[in-house]
Every structure is written in C-alpha cells, then in structure tokens.
C-alpha cells in the first residue's frame, strides 16, 4: 500500500469546544505522521473553493458561514491508507449516524456542527492540501517510530 497524505481540519466548533488536543492525539496514537499544522480563520472565498463540489447544496451558504465563524486547525497527516482510515476515524458525516469510538460519534450531535473535516479521496486530499498549505509548509522528516509501525 502506498504512502498517502490527507487534509484534516478541526472545525470552528471543535476548536471552541477544546477538542483540538483530543483529535490530534488520536491521529498521533494511531501512528500517522504530522506533516503540517496551523490555525487559520478562513475567508468566504477560500471556503467556497474548499467546498466547491457542494456549491449546489441547500446547506452550502450555512456551511461556508459555519466554517468561517472562527479559527480552524488545519493539518496534513501522512501514512499508509491515511485517507480512508482518516475518514473511518472521523465517522459518518452526520454524528447521529457515526459510531461511538469515532471523532464525530464521540464529540458531536448535529451534521451542521460535526467537529472535524477529512479528505474523502486521494484526489480531494491533493486539492485540499494545495489550497491550505504552501509546499514549504509541508515538512519532510522521518518519524522515529517509522520502523516500529511499518514492516
Ligand atoms: P464530509 O465532511 O463527511 O465529507 P460532505 O458531504 O462533504 O461530508 O459535506 C461537507 C460538510 O457539510 C459536512 O461535514 C457537514 O459539516 C456539512 N453538511 C453536510 N450535509 C449537511 C446537511 O444536510 N446539513 C447541514 N450541513 C451539512
Ligand atoms: Mg466531504
């Protein structure tokens, strides 16, 4: 399986509710490698690009407003299968359907306040990482646990 990168962001509700550390800890404990991280308050224009595939949805305007309502913590995580596994760790889009043990299942109630974002495919991850980070913000290093995580 190939090494991949995914874009994960703690949404404004997750930041306000003090869940940044808990969410970061789950990805760290799993063994994924943190490649980039920053706090940012996104502009409307930026969020419209980020969610461009959802522009025709009835909840689009509300989604852009929610995501711009405060700072997010944007991250890039790397590892084997991290795009798909990251989505599993997030849980279903609607926290009402997310299983206990997932981030949304443990920390959220409504779909419009679902705490955390994760790229849904390798292709989306590439687009989203390019939108949120410059190349020099993506850190190249070898994790000291690499040889204990991968055979
Ligand atoms: P995802 O975040 O699990 O990939 P998407 O379908 O890409 O889900 O939707 C993006 C975001 O839009 C969701 O995470 C959620 O915040 C919001 N959203 C999705 N569906 C609804 C809805 O029916 N009402 C309100 N907000 C929604
Ligand atoms: Mg999505």
mmCIF file of C-alpha atoms and ligand atoms in Angstrom:
data_model
loop_
_atom_site.group_PDB
_atom_site.id
_atom_site.type_symbol
_atom_site.label_atom_id
_atom_site.label_comp_id
_atom_site.label_asym_id
_atom_site.label_seq_id
_atom_site.Cartn_x
_atom_site.Cartn_y
_atom_site.Cartn_z
ATOM 1 C CA UNK A 1 0.000 0.000 0.000
ATOM 2 C CA UNK A 2 1.226 3.461 -0.887
ATOM 3 C CA UNK A 3 2.106 6.305 1.474
ATOM 4 C CA UNK A 4 -0.593 8.939 1.279
ATOM 5 C CA UNK A 5 -1.340 12.350 2.709
ATOM 6 C CA UNK A 6 -4.719 13.645 3.843
ATOM 7 C CA UNK A 7 -6.065 17.015 4.891
ATOM 8 C CA UNK A 8 -7.692 17.014 8.336
ATOM 9 C CA UNK A 9 -9.141 20.144 9.950
ATOM 10 C CA UNK A 10 -10.644 20.692 13.373
ATOM 11 C CA UNK A 11 -13.649 22.873 12.525
ATOM 12 C CA UNK A 12 -14.549 26.079 14.440
ATOM 13 C CA UNK A 13 -16.882 24.188 16.809
ATOM 14 C CA UNK A 14 -14.133 21.655 17.596
ATOM 15 C CA UNK A 15 -11.672 24.468 18.334
ATOM 16 C CA UNK A 16 -14.163 26.356 20.540
ATOM 17 C CA UNK A 17 -15.063 23.197 22.429
ATOM 18 C CA UNK A 18 -11.438 22.461 23.249
ATOM 19 C CA UNK A 19 -11.209 19.272 21.188
ATOM 20 C CA UNK A 20 -8.022 20.069 19.222
ATOM 21 C CA UNK A 21 -5.739 18.092 21.538
ATOM 22 C CA UNK A 22 -8.027 15.054 21.654
ATOM 23 C CA UNK A 23 -8.330 14.922 17.865
ATOM 24 C CA UNK A 24 -4.591 15.391 17.271
ATOM 25 C CA UNK A 25 -3.894 12.706 19.912
ATOM 26 C CA UNK A 26 -5.985 10.130 18.029
ATOM 27 C CA UNK A 27 -4.022 10.594 14.805
ATOM 28 C CA UNK A 28 -0.707 10.582 16.693
ATOM 29 C CA UNK A 29 -1.581 7.462 18.690
ATOM 30 C CA UNK A 30 -2.660 5.642 15.540
ATOM 31 C CA UNK A 31 0.818 6.152 14.152
ATOM 32 C CA UNK A 32 0.181 8.675 11.415
ATOM 33 C CA UNK A 33 2.836 11.333 10.871
ATOM 34 C CA UNK A 34 2.046 15.032 11.265
ATOM 35 C CA UNK A 35 3.422 16.875 8.233
ATOM 36 C CA UNK A 36 1.836 20.326 8.660
ATOM 37 C CA UNK A 37 -0.390 22.168 11.113
ATOM 38 C CA UNK A 38 -1.668 25.721 11.505
ATOM 39 C CA UNK A 39 -4.538 27.685 12.980
ATOM 40 C CA UNK A 40 -6.344 29.888 10.488
ATOM 41 C CA UNK A 41 -9.619 31.746 10.098
ATOM 42 C CA UNK A 42 -10.688 31.014 6.543
ATOM 43 C CA UNK A 43 -12.200 33.611 4.242
ATOM 44 C CA UNK A 44 -15.505 33.053 2.458
ATOM 45 C CA UNK A 45 -13.669 32.862 -0.877
ATOM 46 C CA UNK A 46 -11.279 30.203 0.448
ATOM 47 C CA UNK A 47 -14.115 28.093 1.877
ATOM 48 C CA UNK A 48 -16.097 28.319 -1.364
ATOM 49 C CA UNK A 49 -13.073 26.813 -3.114
ATOM 50 C CA UNK A 50 -12.605 24.181 -0.415
ATOM 51 C CA UNK A 51 -16.253 23.072 -0.704
ATOM 52 C CA UNK A 52 -16.683 23.828 -4.442
ATOM 53 C CA UNK A 53 -18.201 20.378 -5.117
ATOM 54 C CA UNK A 54 -21.062 21.186 -2.703
ATOM 55 C CA UNK A 55 -21.960 24.620 -4.154
ATOM 56 C CA UNK A 56 -25.404 23.469 -5.355
ATOM 57 C CA UNK A 57 -26.422 22.012 -1.966
ATOM 58 C CA UNK A 58 -29.110 23.820 0.059
ATOM 59 C CA UNK A 59 -26.803 23.875 3.111
ATOM 60 C CA UNK A 60 -23.838 25.417 1.203
ATOM 61 C CA UNK A 61 -24.251 29.024 2.451
ATOM 62 C CA UNK A 62 -24.693 27.844 6.042
ATOM 63 C CA UNK A 63 -21.690 25.547 5.716
ATOM 64 C CA UNK A 64 -19.435 28.376 4.486
ATOM 65 C CA UNK A 65 -20.669 30.627 7.304
ATOM 66 C CA UNK A 66 -20.074 27.914 9.938
ATOM 67 C CA UNK A 67 -16.586 27.104 8.683
ATOM 68 C CA UNK A 68 -15.639 30.798 8.667
ATOM 69 C CA UNK A 69 -17.197 31.546 12.062
ATOM 70 C CA UNK A 70 -13.885 31.087 13.888
ATOM 71 C CA UNK A 71 -10.441 29.615 13.536
ATOM 72 C CA UNK A 72 -9.884 26.061 12.360
ATOM 73 C CA UNK A 73 -6.817 23.913 12.984
ATOM 74 C CA UNK A 74 -5.673 22.686 9.581
ATOM 75 C CA UNK A 75 -3.377 19.670 9.345
ATOM 76 C CA UNK A 76 -1.727 17.297 6.924
ATOM 77 C CA UNK A 77 -1.242 13.716 8.111
ATOM 78 C CA UNK A 78 0.763 11.064 6.301
ATOM 79 C CA UNK A 79 0.753 7.277 6.360
ATOM 80 C CA UNK A 80 -0.315 4.112 4.615
ATOM 81 C CA UNK A 81 -4.005 4.352 3.776
ATOM 82 C CA UNK A 82 -4.399 7.582 5.772
ATOM 83 C CA UNK A 83 -7.127 8.997 3.520
ATOM 84 C CA UNK A 84 -9.544 6.103 4.035
ATOM 85 C CA UNK A 85 -8.514 5.382 7.622
ATOM 86 C CA UNK A 86 -8.829 9.083 8.455
ATOM 87 C CA UNK A 87 -12.430 9.009 7.244
ATOM 88 C CA UNK A 88 -13.121 5.914 9.360
ATOM 89 C CA UNK A 89 -11.643 7.692 12.397
ATOM 90 C CA UNK A 90 -13.923 10.700 11.731
ATOM 91 C CA UNK A 91 -17.064 8.589 11.389
ATOM 92 C CA UNK A 92 -20.149 9.238 9.263
ATOM 93 C CA UNK A 93 -20.848 12.809 8.112
ATOM 94 C CA UNK A 94 -23.882 13.015 10.400
ATOM 95 C CA UNK A 95 -22.843 12.456 14.043
ATOM 96 C CA UNK A 96 -26.260 10.868 14.602
ATOM 97 C CA UNK A 97 -25.047 8.004 12.387
ATOM 98 C CA UNK A 98 -21.375 7.977 13.491
ATOM 99 C CA UNK A 99 -20.383 5.037 15.664
ATOM 100 C CA UNK A 100 -19.061 5.507 19.198
ATOM 101 C CA UNK A 101 -15.278 5.485 19.053
ATOM 102 C CA UNK A 102 -15.216 7.801 16.061
ATOM 103 C CA UNK A 103 -14.471 11.521 16.406
ATOM 104 C CA UNK A 104 -17.908 12.653 15.239
ATOM 105 C CA UNK A 105 -19.597 9.788 17.101
ATOM 106 C CA UNK A 106 -17.908 10.734 20.363
ATOM 107 C CA UNK A 107 -17.905 14.513 20.132
ATOM 108 C CA UNK A 108 -20.857 15.732 18.049
ATOM 109 C CA UNK A 109 -24.644 15.686 17.727
ATOM 110 C CA UNK A 110 -25.714 17.508 14.525
ATOM 111 C CA UNK A 111 -24.483 17.276 10.911
ATOM 112 C CA UNK A 112 -24.072 21.062 10.731
ATOM 113 C CA UNK A 113 -21.675 21.007 13.728
ATOM 114 C CA UNK A 114 -19.675 17.859 13.084
ATOM 115 C CA UNK A 115 -16.351 18.923 14.640
ATOM 116 C CA UNK A 116 -13.800 17.740 12.084
ATOM 117 C CA UNK A 117 -13.077 17.593 8.339
ATOM 118 C CA UNK A 118 -11.215 14.877 6.456
ATOM 119 C CA UNK A 119 -10.476 14.483 2.738
ATOM 120 C CA UNK A 120 -12.693 11.879 1.046
ATOM 121 C CA UNK A 121 -10.189 10.651 -1.585
ATOM 122 C CA UNK A 122 -6.529 10.919 -2.531
ATOM 123 C CA UNK A 123 -7.559 13.324 -5.301
ATOM 124 C CA UNK A 124 -9.501 15.604 -2.901
ATOM 125 C CA UNK A 125 -6.607 15.446 -0.438
ATOM 126 C CA UNK A 126 -4.198 16.742 -3.081
ATOM 127 C CA UNK A 127 -6.579 19.586 -3.936
ATOM 128 C CA UNK A 128 -7.234 20.492 -0.297
ATOM 129 C CA UNK A 129 -3.572 20.327 0.812
ATOM 130 C CA UNK A 130 -2.685 22.650 -2.095
ATOM 131 C CA UNK A 131 -5.433 25.059 -1.085
ATOM 132 C CA UNK A 132 -4.483 25.274 2.604
ATOM 133 C CA UNK A 133 -0.689 24.881 2.589
ATOM 134 C CA UNK A 134 2.287 26.043 0.554
ATOM 135 C CA UNK A 135 4.942 23.464 -0.365
ATOM 136 C CA UNK A 136 7.432 24.813 2.178
ATOM 137 C CA UNK A 137 4.865 24.404 4.972
ATOM 138 C CA UNK A 138 4.861 20.631 4.327
ATOM 139 C CA UNK A 139 7.646 19.243 6.494
ATOM 140 C CA UNK A 140 9.922 16.476 5.233
ATOM 141 C CA UNK A 141 11.292 14.298 8.044
ATOM 142 C CA UNK A 142 11.451 10.677 9.127
ATOM 143 C CA UNK A 143 9.457 9.747 12.213
ATOM 144 C CA UNK A 144 11.497 7.912 14.851
ATOM 145 C CA UNK A 145 8.681 5.343 15.105
ATOM 146 C CA UNK A 146 8.585 4.576 11.387
ATOM 147 C CA UNK A 147 10.402 1.245 11.655
ATOM 148 C CA UNK A 148 8.069 0.158 14.511
ATOM 149 C CA UNK A 149 4.936 0.981 12.514
ATOM 150 C CA UNK A 150 5.845 -0.460 9.127
ATOM 151 C CA UNK A 151 7.475 -3.809 8.339
HETATM 152 P P1 LIG B 1 -17.949 15.058 4.831
HETATM 153 O O1 LIG B 1 -17.480 16.241 5.651
HETATM 154 O O2 LIG B 1 -18.218 13.872 5.702
HETATM 155 O O3 LIG B 1 -17.029 14.755 3.675
HETATM 156 P P2 LIG B 1 -19.737 16.285 2.909
HETATM 157 O O4 LIG B 1 -20.906 15.618 2.264
HETATM 158 O O5 LIG B 1 -18.516 16.521 2.066
HETATM 159 O O6 LIG B 1 -19.374 15.445 4.226
HETATM 160 O O7 LIG B 1 -20.249 17.659 3.496
HETATM 161 C C1 LIG B 1 -19.323 18.622 3.943
HETATM 162 C C2 LIG B 1 -19.825 19.203 5.248
HETATM 163 O O8 LIG B 1 -21.052 19.871 5.015
HETATM 164 C C3 LIG B 1 -20.149 18.197 6.354
HETATM 165 O O9 LIG B 1 -19.003 17.771 7.070
HETATM 166 C C4 LIG B 1 -21.101 18.997 7.204
HETATM 167 O O10 LIG B 1 -20.390 19.930 8.024
HETATM 168 C C5 LIG B 1 -21.871 19.780 6.159
HETATM 169 N N1 LIG B 1 -23.119 19.121 5.797
HETATM 170 C C6 LIG B 1 -23.270 18.007 5.042
HETATM 171 N N2 LIG B 1 -24.559 17.672 4.917
HETATM 172 C C7 LIG B 1 -25.253 18.616 5.599
HETATM 173 C C8 LIG B 1 -26.646 18.838 5.840
HETATM 174 O O11 LIG B 1 -27.524 18.082 5.399
HETATM 175 N N3 LIG B 1 -26.956 19.933 6.582
HETATM 176 C C9 LIG B 1 -26.027 20.770 7.092
HETATM 177 N N4 LIG B 1 -24.716 20.607 6.892
HETATM 178 C C10 LIG B 1 -24.333 19.550 6.160
HETATM 179 MG MG1 LIG B 2 -16.551 15.913 2.020
#
